[in-house]
Structures are given as structure tokens and as C-alpha cells.
CSV table of C-alpha atoms and ligand atoms in Angstrom, one decimal:
chain,number,residue,atom,x,y,z
A,20,MET,CA,0.0,0.0,0.0
A,21,SER,CA,1.4,3.4,-1.0
A,22,LEU,CA,1.4,6.1,1.6
A,23,ARG,CA,-0.5,9.3,0.7
A,24,ALA,CA,1.5,12.5,0.9
A,25,VAL,CA,0.1,16.1,0.8
A,26,ILE,CA,2.5,19.0,0.4
A,27,VAL,CA,1.3,22.2,2.1
A,28,GLY,CA,3.1,25.3,0.7
A,29,TYR,CA,4.2,24.9,-2.9
A,30,GLY,CA,7.1,27.4,-3.0
A,31,SER,CA,10.8,27.0,-3.5
A,32,VAL,CA,11.7,24.0,-1.3
A,33,SER,CA,8.6,22.0,-2.1
A,34,ALA,CA,10.2,20.8,-5.4
A,35,VAL,CA,12.8,19.0,-3.3
A,36,HIS,CA,10.1,17.2,-1.3
A,37,ALA,CA,8.2,16.3,-4.5
A,38,GLU,CA,11.3,14.9,-6.1
A,39,ALA,CA,12.2,12.9,-3.0
A,40,LEU,CA,8.7,11.5,-2.9
A,41,ARG,CA,8.9,10.5,-6.6
A,42,SER,CA,11.9,8.3,-5.8
A,43,LEU,CA,10.1,6.4,-3.1
A,44,PRO,CA,8.3,3.3,-4.3
A,45,ASP,CA,5.8,3.3,-1.5
A,46,ALA,CA,4.7,7.0,-1.4
A,47,ASP,CA,2.7,9.2,-3.7
A,48,VAL,CA,1.9,12.9,-3.7
A,49,VAL,CA,-1.9,12.9,-3.8
A,50,GLY,CA,-2.5,16.6,-3.4
A,51,VAL,CA,-1.0,20.0,-2.8
A,52,CYS,CA,-2.3,22.9,-0.7
A,53,ASP,CA,-1.3,26.5,-1.2
A,54,VAL,CA,-3.0,29.8,-0.3
A,55,ASP,CA,-1.8,31.3,-3.6
A,56,PRO,CA,-3.8,30.4,-6.7
A,57,GLU,CA,-0.8,30.8,-9.0
A,58,ARG,CA,1.1,28.3,-6.9
A,59,ARG,CA,-1.9,25.9,-7.0
A,60,ASP,CA,-1.9,26.2,-10.8
A,61,ALA,CA,1.8,25.4,-10.8
A,62,ALA,CA,1.3,22.3,-8.7
A,63,GLN,CA,-1.5,21.1,-10.9
A,64,ARG,CA,0.7,21.6,-14.0
A,65,GLU,CA,3.9,20.2,-12.6
A,66,LEU,CA,2.7,17.3,-10.4
A,67,ALA,CA,-0.7,16.6,-12.0
A,68,VAL,CA,-2.4,16.4,-8.7
A,69,PRO,CA,-5.6,18.1,-7.3
A,70,THR,CA,-5.1,21.2,-5.1
A,71,ALA,CA,-6.7,22.9,-2.1
A,72,SER,CA,-6.5,26.4,-0.6
A,73,THR,CA,-6.7,25.4,3.0
A,74,VAL,CA,-5.0,22.6,5.0
A,75,GLU,CA,-8.4,21.5,6.4
A,76,ASP,CA,-9.9,21.1,2.9
A,77,ALA,CA,-6.7,19.2,1.8
A,78,ILE,CA,-6.9,16.8,4.6
A,79,ARG,CA,-10.7,16.2,4.1
A,80,ARG,CA,-10.4,15.6,0.4
A,81,PHE,CA,-7.0,13.9,0.0
A,82,ALA,CA,-6.9,11.9,3.2
A,83,PRO,CA,-3.1,12.0,3.6
A,84,ASP,CA,-1.0,9.7,5.8
A,85,VAL,CA,1.8,12.3,5.8
A,86,VAL,CA,1.5,16.1,5.6
A,87,HIS,CA,4.7,17.9,4.4
A,88,VAL,CA,4.9,21.5,5.8
A,89,THR,CA,6.8,23.8,3.4
A,90,THR,CA,5.2,27.1,4.3
A,91,PRO,CA,6.8,30.3,5.7
A,92,HIS,CA,8.0,29.9,9.3
A,93,HIS,CA,5.0,31.7,11.0
A,94,GLU,CA,2.6,29.4,9.1
A,95,HIS,CA,4.2,26.1,10.4
A,96,GLU,CA,2.3,25.9,13.7
A,97,GLY,CA,-1.3,26.2,12.3
A,98,VAL,CA,-0.6,23.6,9.6
A,99,ILE,CA,1.2,21.2,12.0
A,100,LEU,CA,-1.5,21.3,14.7
A,101,THR,CA,-4.3,20.8,12.1
A,102,ALA,CA,-2.5,17.8,10.6
A,103,LEU,CA,-1.8,16.3,14.0
A,104,ALA,CA,-5.4,16.7,15.1
A,105,ALA,CA,-6.4,14.8,12.0
A,106,GLY,CA,-4.0,11.9,13.0
A,107,CYS,CA,-1.5,12.5,10.2
A,108,ASP,CA,2.2,12.2,10.4
A,109,VAL,CA,3.9,15.5,9.8
A,110,LEU,CA,7.2,16.3,8.1
A,111,THR,CA,8.0,20.0,8.6
A,112,GLU,CA,10.7,22.1,7.2
A,113,LYS,CA,13.0,23.8,9.7
A,114,PRO,CA,12.8,25.9,11.8
A,115,ILE,CA,9.9,24.4,13.8
A,116,SER,CA,8.4,27.8,14.0
A,117,SER,CA,9.2,31.5,13.9
A,118,ASP,CA,9.1,32.0,17.7
A,119,LEU,CA,9.8,29.9,20.8
A,120,SER,CA,6.3,29.9,22.4
A,121,SER,CA,4.9,28.6,19.1
A,122,ALA,CA,7.6,26.0,19.0
A,123,ASP,CA,6.8,24.9,22.5
A,124,ARG,CA,3.1,24.4,21.5
A,125,ILE,CA,4.2,22.2,18.6
A,126,VAL,CA,6.4,20.1,20.9
A,127,ALA,CA,3.5,19.7,23.3
A,128,ALA,CA,1.1,18.8,20.5
A,129,ALA,CA,3.5,16.3,19.0
A,130,GLU,CA,4.0,14.6,22.4
A,131,SER,CA,0.3,14.3,23.1
A,132,ALA,CA,-1.0,13.6,19.6
A,133,GLN,CA,-3.4,10.6,19.1
A,134,GLY,CA,-3.4,9.0,15.7
A,135,ARG,CA,-5.8,6.7,13.9
A,136,ASN,CA,-6.1,3.1,15.1
A,137,GLY,CA,-4.3,3.9,18.3
A,138,ARG,CA,-1.1,4.9,16.4
A,139,SER,CA,0.6,8.1,17.6
A,140,PRO,CA,1.4,10.4,14.7
A,141,ARG,CA,5.1,11.3,14.3
A,142,VAL,CA,6.5,14.7,13.6
A,143,GLY,CA,9.9,15.0,11.8
A,144,VAL,CA,11.8,18.2,11.2
A,145,CYS,CA,14.0,18.7,8.1
A,146,PHE,CA,17.5,19.1,9.4
A,147,GLN,CA,18.6,17.1,6.4
A,148,ASN,CA,22.3,18.0,6.9
A,149,ARG,CA,22.5,15.5,9.7
A,150,TYR,CA,22.3,12.9,7.0
A,151,ASN,CA,25.3,14.4,5.1
A,152,LEU,CA,28.1,11.7,5.0
A,153,SER,CA,30.5,14.2,6.5
A,154,ALA,CA,28.2,15.1,9.4
A,155,GLN,CA,27.6,11.5,10.2
A,156,ALA,CA,31.3,10.7,10.1
A,157,MET,CA,32.1,13.7,12.3
A,158,LYS,CA,29.5,12.8,14.8
A,159,GLU,CA,30.7,9.2,14.9
A,160,THR,CA,34.3,10.2,15.3
A,161,VAL,CA,33.6,12.6,18.1
A,162,ASP,CA,31.3,10.2,19.9
A,163,SER,CA,33.8,7.3,19.6
A,164,ARG,CA,36.6,9.4,21.1
A,165,ARG,CA,38.9,7.6,18.6
A,166,PHE,CA,41.2,10.7,18.6
A,167,GLY,CA,40.5,11.8,22.1
A,168,ALA,CA,38.0,14.3,23.4
A,169,PRO,CA,36.9,17.2,21.1
A,170,LEU,CA,38.6,20.5,21.9
A,171,GLY,CA,36.3,22.8,19.9
A,172,ALA,CA,34.9,23.7,16.4
A,173,VAL,CA,34.9,26.5,13.9
A,174,ALA,CA,32.2,26.7,11.2
A,175,THR,CA,31.6,29.1,8.3
A,176,VAL,CA,28.4,29.7,6.3
A,177,ALA,CA,29.3,32.2,3.6
A,178,TRP,CA,26.2,32.5,1.3
A,179,HIS,CA,24.8,35.0,-1.1
A,180,ARG,CA,21.2,36.2,-0.9
A,181,PRO,CA,20.5,39.1,-3.2
A,182,PRO,CA,17.8,41.7,-2.5
A,183,GLU,CA,15.3,39.8,-4.8
A,184,TYR,CA,15.5,36.7,-2.6
A,185,TYR,CA,13.7,38.8,0.0
A,186,THR,CA,11.6,41.2,-2.2
A,187,SER,CA,10.1,38.2,-4.1
A,188,LYS,CA,9.0,36.6,-0.8
A,189,PRO,CA,8.7,39.4,1.7
A,190,TRP,CA,8.1,37.0,4.6
A,191,ARG,CA,11.7,36.1,4.6
A,192,GLY,CA,13.0,39.5,5.5
A,193,ALA,CA,10.4,40.4,8.2
A,194,TRP,CA,10.8,39.7,11.9
A,195,SER,CA,7.1,38.9,12.5
A,196,THR,CA,6.9,36.2,9.7
A,197,SER,CA,10.4,34.7,9.6
A,198,GLY,CA,11.4,35.2,13.2
A,199,GLY,CA,14.9,36.3,12.1
A,200,GLY,CA,17.1,36.2,9.0
A,201,LEU,CA,20.4,34.5,8.3
A,202,LEU,CA,20.5,32.6,11.6
A,203,ILE,CA,17.0,31.2,11.7
A,204,ASN,CA,16.7,30.6,7.9
A,205,GLN,CA,20.1,29.6,6.7
A,206,ALA,CA,22.7,29.1,9.4
A,207,ILE,CA,20.3,27.1,11.6
A,208,HIS,CA,21.4,23.9,9.9
A,209,THR,CA,25.0,24.6,11.0
A,210,VAL,CA,23.9,25.7,14.5
A,211,ASP,CA,22.1,22.3,14.7
A,212,LEU,CA,25.1,20.3,13.6
A,213,LEU,CA,27.4,22.1,16.0
A,214,GLN,CA,25.1,21.3,19.0
A,215,TRP,CA,24.4,17.8,17.7
A,216,ILE,CA,28.1,16.9,17.2
A,217,MET,CA,29.8,19.0,19.9
A,218,GLY,CA,27.2,18.7,22.6
A,219,PRO,CA,24.5,20.8,24.2
A,220,VAL,CA,25.0,24.6,24.2
A,221,VAL,CA,24.7,26.5,27.5
A,222,GLU,CA,25.8,30.0,26.5
A,223,VAL,CA,25.8,32.1,23.3
A,224,ARG,CA,28.2,35.1,22.8
A,225,GLY,CA,28.8,37.2,19.7
A,226,ARG,CA,27.4,39.7,17.2
A,227,VAL,CA,24.4,39.8,15.0
A,228,GLY,CA,23.8,42.5,12.4
A,229,THR,CA,22.3,43.7,9.2
A,230,ASP,CA,25.4,44.6,7.3
A,231,ALA,CA,24.6,44.4,3.6
A,232,LEU,CA,20.8,44.4,3.1
A,233,GLY,CA,19.7,47.0,5.6
A,234,ASP,CA,17.6,48.8,2.9
A,235,VAL,CA,15.7,45.6,2.1
A,236,ILE,CA,15.2,43.6,5.3
A,237,GLU,CA,14.6,44.2,8.9
A,238,VAL,CA,16.2,40.9,10.0
A,239,GLU,CA,20.0,40.1,10.2
A,240,ASP,CA,22.2,39.1,7.4
A,241,THR,CA,25.5,38.5,9.3
A,242,ALA,CA,26.5,36.9,12.6
A,243,ALA,CA,29.6,35.9,14.5
A,244,LEU,CA,28.8,33.6,17.4
A,245,THR,CA,30.7,31.7,20.0
A,246,LEU,CA,28.7,28.8,21.4
A,247,VAL,CA,29.8,27.5,24.8
A,248,HIS,CA,29.0,23.8,25.1
A,249,GLU,CA,28.0,22.0,28.3
A,250,SER,CA,31.5,20.4,28.5
A,251,GLY,CA,33.1,23.8,28.5
A,252,ILE,CA,34.5,23.7,25.0
A,253,ARG,CA,33.6,26.3,22.4
A,254,SER,CA,32.3,26.4,18.8
A,255,VAL,CA,32.8,29.5,16.7
A,256,LEU,CA,30.4,30.2,13.9
A,257,MET,CA,31.0,32.9,11.3
A,258,ALA,CA,27.9,33.3,9.0
A,259,THR,CA,26.7,35.7,6.4
A,260,ASN,CA,24.3,36.0,3.5
A,261,ALA,CA,26.4,38.9,2.2
A,262,ALA,CA,29.1,36.7,0.4
A,263,PRO,CA,29.5,37.2,-3.3
A,264,THR,CA,28.5,33.6,-4.0
A,265,ASN,CA,27.3,30.5,-2.2
A,266,LEU,CA,30.4,28.8,-0.8
A,267,PRO,CA,30.4,25.3,0.8
A,268,VAL,CA,29.7,25.3,4.5
A,269,THR,CA,32.9,24.4,6.3
A,270,MET,CA,33.4,22.9,9.7
A,271,ASP,CA,36.7,22.2,11.5
A,272,ILE,CA,36.8,20.1,14.6
A,273,ALA,CA,39.9,19.9,16.7
A,274,MET,CA,40.3,16.8,18.9
A,275,GLU,CA,43.1,15.8,21.4
A,276,HIS,CA,44.8,13.6,18.8
A,277,GLY,CA,43.3,14.6,15.5
A,278,ASN,CA,41.4,17.1,13.3
A,279,MET,CA,38.5,17.0,11.0
A,280,ARG,CA,37.8,19.5,8.2
A,281,SER,CA,34.6,19.3,6.1
A,282,GLY,CA,33.6,21.3,3.0
A,283,THR,CA,32.7,19.5,-0.2
A,284,GLU,CA,34.5,16.5,1.3
A,285,LEU,CA,35.6,15.5,4.8
A,286,LEU,CA,39.3,15.1,5.7
A,287,ILE,CA,40.0,13.2,9.0
A,288,THR,CA,43.6,13.2,10.2
A,289,GLY,CA,44.7,11.7,13.5
A,290,ASP,CA,47.7,10.2,15.3
A,291,GLY,CA,48.5,6.7,14.2
A,292,ALA,CA,45.8,6.4,11.6
A,293,PRO,CA,45.9,6.9,7.8
A,294,ASP,CA,44.2,10.1,6.6
A,295,GLN,CA,40.6,9.5,5.7
A,296,VAL,CA,38.7,11.4,3.0
A,297,ILE,CA,34.9,11.1,2.7
A,298,LYS,CA,33.3,12.5,-0.4
A,299,GLU,CA,29.9,14.2,0.1
A,300,ARG,CA,26.9,13.2,-1.9
A,301,LEU,CA,26.1,15.4,-5.0
A,302,PRO,CA,22.8,17.2,-4.9
A,303,SER,CA,20.2,16.5,-7.6
A,304,ASP,CA,19.5,19.1,-10.2
A,305,ARG,CA,16.6,20.6,-8.3
A,306,ALA,CA,18.2,20.9,-4.9
A,307,LYS,CA,20.3,24.0,-4.6
A,308,VAL,CA,23.9,22.9,-4.0
A,309,TYR,CA,24.1,25.0,-0.8
A,310,TRP,CA,21.0,23.2,0.6
A,311,GLY,CA,23.0,20.0,0.7
A,312,ALA,CA,21.9,16.7,-0.9
A,313,SER,CA,20.4,14.9,2.0
A,314,HIS,CA,16.7,15.9,1.8
A,315,GLY,CA,16.0,12.6,0.0
A,316,GLU,CA,17.8,10.6,2.6
A,317,LEU,CA,15.8,12.2,5.5
A,318,ILE,CA,12.5,11.8,3.7
A,319,LYS,CA,13.2,8.1,2.9
A,320,ASP,CA,14.1,7.5,6.5
A,321,PHE,CA,11.0,9.2,7.7
A,322,TYR,CA,8.7,7.2,5.5
A,323,GLY,CA,10.6,4.0,6.4
A,324,GLY,CA,9.5,4.4,10.0
A,325,PHE,CA,5.8,5.0,9.2
A,326,GLY,CA,3.7,2.9,11.5
A,327,SER,CA,6.6,1.8,13.7
A,328,GLY,CA,5.2,3.6,16.7
A,329,LYS,CA,8.6,5.1,17.4
A,330,PRO,CA,9.1,8.9,17.3
A,331,PHE,CA,11.3,10.2,14.4
A,332,TRP,CA,14.8,10.9,15.8
A,333,ILE,CA,14.7,14.6,14.7
A,334,ASP,CA,11.4,15.5,16.3
A,335,PRO,CA,10.2,18.9,17.5
A,336,GLY,CA,11.9,18.5,20.9
A,337,GLU,CA,15.2,17.7,19.2
A,338,ALA,CA,14.8,20.6,16.7
A,339,LEU,CA,14.1,23.0,19.5
A,340,HIS,CA,17.8,23.0,20.5
A,341,ALA,CA,18.9,24.9,17.4
A,342,LEU,CA,16.0,27.4,17.6
A,343,ARG,CA,16.8,28.2,21.2
A,344,ILE,CA,20.4,29.0,20.3
A,345,VAL,CA,19.3,31.2,17.5
A,346,LYS,CA,16.8,33.0,19.7
A,347,ALA,CA,19.4,33.4,22.5
A,348,ALA,CA,21.6,35.2,19.9
A,349,TYR,CA,18.8,37.6,19.0
A,350,ASP,CA,17.8,38.2,22.5
A,351,GLY,CA,21.3,38.9,23.6
A,352,ALA,CA,21.7,41.3,20.7
A,353,GLY,CA,19.1,43.5,22.3
A,354,GLY,CA,16.2,42.7,20.0
A,355,PHE,CA,15.5,43.7,16.4
A,356,PRO,CA,15.1,45.7,14.3
A,357,HIS,CA,18.5,47.3,14.5
A,358,ARG,CA,21.1,48.0,11.8
A,359,ALA,CA,24.4,48.0,13.6
A,360,ALA,CA,26.3,45.0,14.9
A,361,ARG,CA,26.4,45.0,18.6
A,362,ASP,CA,27.7,42.9,21.5
A,363,LEU,CA,25.5,40.2,23.1
A,364,ASP,CA,24.9,39.8,26.8
A,365,LEU,CA,25.6,36.5,28.4
A,366,GLY,CA,23.5,34.2,30.6
A,367,ASN,CA,20.5,33.7,28.4
A,368,PRO,CA,17.2,32.4,29.7
A,369,TYR,CA,16.4,30.5,26.5
A,370,LEU,CA,19.1,28.0,27.1
A,371,ARG,CA,18.0,25.5,29.7
B,28,LIG,N1,15.8,22.4,4.6
B,28,LIG,C1,16.3,23.3,3.7
B,28,LIG,O1,17.4,23.2,3.3
B,28,LIG,C2,15.4,24.4,3.3
B,28,LIG,C3,15.7,25.1,2.1
B,28,LIG,C4,14.8,26.2,1.8
B,28,LIG,C5,13.7,26.4,2.5
B,28,LIG,N2,13.4,25.7,3.7
B,28,LIG,C6,12.3,26.0,4.5
B,28,LIG,O2,11.1,25.7,3.8
B,28,LIG,C7,10.0,26.5,4.2
B,28,LIG,C8,9.5,27.3,3.0
B,28,LIG,O3,10.5,28.1,2.4
B,28,LIG,P1,10.4,28.5,0.9
B,28,LIG,O4,11.7,29.3,0.7
B,28,LIG,O5,10.2,27.3,0.1
B,28,LIG,O6,9.2,29.5,1.0
B,28,LIG,P2,8.3,30.1,-0.3
B,28,LIG,O7,7.9,31.4,0.1
B,28,LIG,O8,9.1,29.9,-1.6
B,28,LIG,O9,7.1,29.0,-0.3
B,28,LIG,C9,6.1,29.0,0.7
B,28,LIG,C10,4.8,28.7,0.0
B,28,LIG,O10,3.8,28.5,1.1
B,28,LIG,C11,2.6,29.1,0.7
B,28,LIG,N3,1.8,29.3,1.9
B,28,LIG,C12,1.9,30.4,2.8
B,28,LIG,N4,1.1,30.2,3.8
B,28,LIG,C13,0.4,29.0,3.6
B,28,LIG,C14,-0.6,28.3,4.3
B,28,LIG,N5,-1.1,28.8,5.5
B,28,LIG,N6,-1.1,27.2,3.8
B,28,LIG,C15,-0.7,26.8,2.6
B,28,LIG,N7,0.3,27.4,1.9
B,28,LIG,C16,0.8,28.5,2.4
B,28,LIG,C17,3.0,30.3,-0.1
B,28,LIG,O11,2.0,30.8,-0.9
B,28,LIG,C18,4.2,29.8,-0.9
B,28,LIG,O12,3.8,29.3,-2.1
B,28,LIG,C19,10.6,27.4,5.3
B,28,LIG,O13,10.4,26.9,6.6
B,28,LIG,C20,12.1,27.4,5.0
B,28,LIG,O14,12.9,27.7,6.1
B,28,LIG,C21,14.3,24.7,4.0
């Protein structure tokens, strides 16, 4: 029996979900929901499926097993709660939501959701970069302590987002709809990897500013953060949407007896062991190179666990860690909107 998928929000990233679903033998897109009639027309044309203008109507007419949430950040909660109330599994794009109280409601709803036939619906969050071969190898190397304890990490996200990226979809540049800019929308993947691989974050220090696109957006486009992990080690993150092009995300991890450097491939060097090079998967045509190539892997894994009764490993509670770190950075920066980079305070209440 093929699982029935509905995509809610037929914008930029939905094509990646549709493509991943096409490659799964046991899943079909049976409908699309979008509030924009032009996007509904595009879905009908491109996927040859019926469309709906509200998630309620989509669930009633298309009876999905899984609802994919690919709407703007502030529209995640309503769609997720409606789908959960109908007993559907939910796969939502990151971040869980645009603000923390909304994210907390999603976590609570996911934990208490009742499915059909006594099956609890699962909620997965698309932090697909955890499936990157380099990320998996870095996590395994740190956890195994093969080269001793980790000493710290340095990561860079140097990407290019022109004014049109924001003017064509104004929700992306507004605090009330996106909940932030570079950090919540782009660098959150790297924030998530840092906390996943290096351990829980208890303190955030640094600078957040709108250095390049101040005439276009009210949210930030540049950040330099130092994350203090529970173990006392630090990760440094330098991130910007003001680079001239989209460069590969890099991550360096220093260990007592070795080092790891990831970019387009991962190099692991360590005392007494031959150098190891792990090539990263190439993205498909549709996936933008800088989004990574692992959406398909995450989606396959999520569908593979349908009906297992077990929560998906990247559930809302797990995805909340990265959102808390991002919000701690904003809160410490003294709130938005502001144009100038400024120092953050320490001791943030969001990190618990
Ligand atoms: N994981 C990744 O690498 C990755 C990459 C890009 C985007 N994203 C995430 O995907 C989500 C969507 O981003 P995007 O850039 O594709 O946005 P987009 O603006 O291109 O598309 C969003 C679509 O949702 C529709 N929409 C808005 N409210 C709706 C509602 N209530 N019901 C139904 N449809 C609604 C809009 O009309 C639009 O067509 C965001 O959460 C974003 O952070 C993730």
C-alpha cells in the first residue's frame, strides 16, 4: 500500500520534497495545498495532482497519511497542529516555528497527539544535513573518542542572498513572519550540527547585524557567534548572507589527537591512523547545492519508520535546541530591528 502525501506550501523548497517522494516506491503525492492560486496552478501543472486552498480542505479531500509542511515559518504551527489533530504524520521544514512559544506548543502537541487506530502520529523536522556523509562521520568520530576528546569547532556559512531573494518573498525579511534572517533561515542547519556533534549549548556570545541588506530587510544578514558547550569547549560560527556567492559550509573540529575538516568533502587526520577522505553526496539538479543533498535521505528514513510507533529521531523537541540557540543570539543582541552590529549579553534564559 502506497502512503499518501500532501504538500502544504508549494514554493521554493517543495520541489525537493516532491522529487524525493517521486523516488520512493511506497509513497505518492496525492494533493497540494497553497493559499496562492498561482502556486496551486503550478502544482497542478507540474505534479498533475488536485489542489486545495486550506489545509483543512486538503486533509478532508485527499486523506493524507503524511503532511509535508513547506510554508513560511510563521505558518508552520497552524498547519502542523491541524494535521496532527487529524491523525496525520507530519514532516515539517526547519525551523519548527518563527518563535519559541509557538515551537513549545508544537512540541507539546507532538507529544500528546493521538493517531488513527491507536497509532501516535510522528513529527519530523527537516534538518537534512544531519544525513550528510561528512556530518555522520564527524558525529561518529567525536562520539567514539577515537582521537580523544573534542577541543572545539569552527564553522563558516558564507552564502549569497540578493535583494530579490527577499523582495520576491517578503516574509523572509520580516521579523514577524520569519522570526529572524540568516540565523533562523540559513545558518540554523550549521547551528544544529554544532550542537548535535559537539554537545548541548549552554551559552551564546557574539554579534548579529544587518550589514549588507539594511535597505531591504529588517532581520539580520550577518552573525559571528561563540557557542559554549556543556562540556566547557567552544564552537565559533561565522555566518553571512552577504558573500559574493554561495560557498560550501565548512566545519573544522579539533580533537586531542586529530582534526577534521569538512567542506565539499571531509578530511579526518589523526595520530597513528591513515588520513581518511569522505566524499559528500552530490545534490540532484533541483536541490540547490548549498541546501545539501540529503533531503531525499531524510525523507526516505521518515517514510521507512511510518507505522513503527517510534518517534522520528529529529522530532520537534530535538529541533528546538537549534531554535533556542538562534533566539538566544537575537535576545542577547538586544532585539530587532537594528542595523548596527552589537555585542551580546551572556546568561541567556532561553538556554535551559
Ligand atoms: N531544509 C532546507 O534546506 C530548506 C531550504 C529552503 C527552505 N526551507 C524551509 O522551507 C520553508 C519554505 O521556504 P520557501 O523558501 O520554500 O518558501 P516560499 O515562500 O518559496 O514558499 C512557501 C509557500 O507556502 C505558501 N503558503 C503560505 N502560507 C500558507 C498556508 N497557510 N497554507 C498553505 N500554503 C501557504 C505560499 O503561498 C508559498 O507558495 C521554510 O520553513 C524554509 O525555512 C528549508
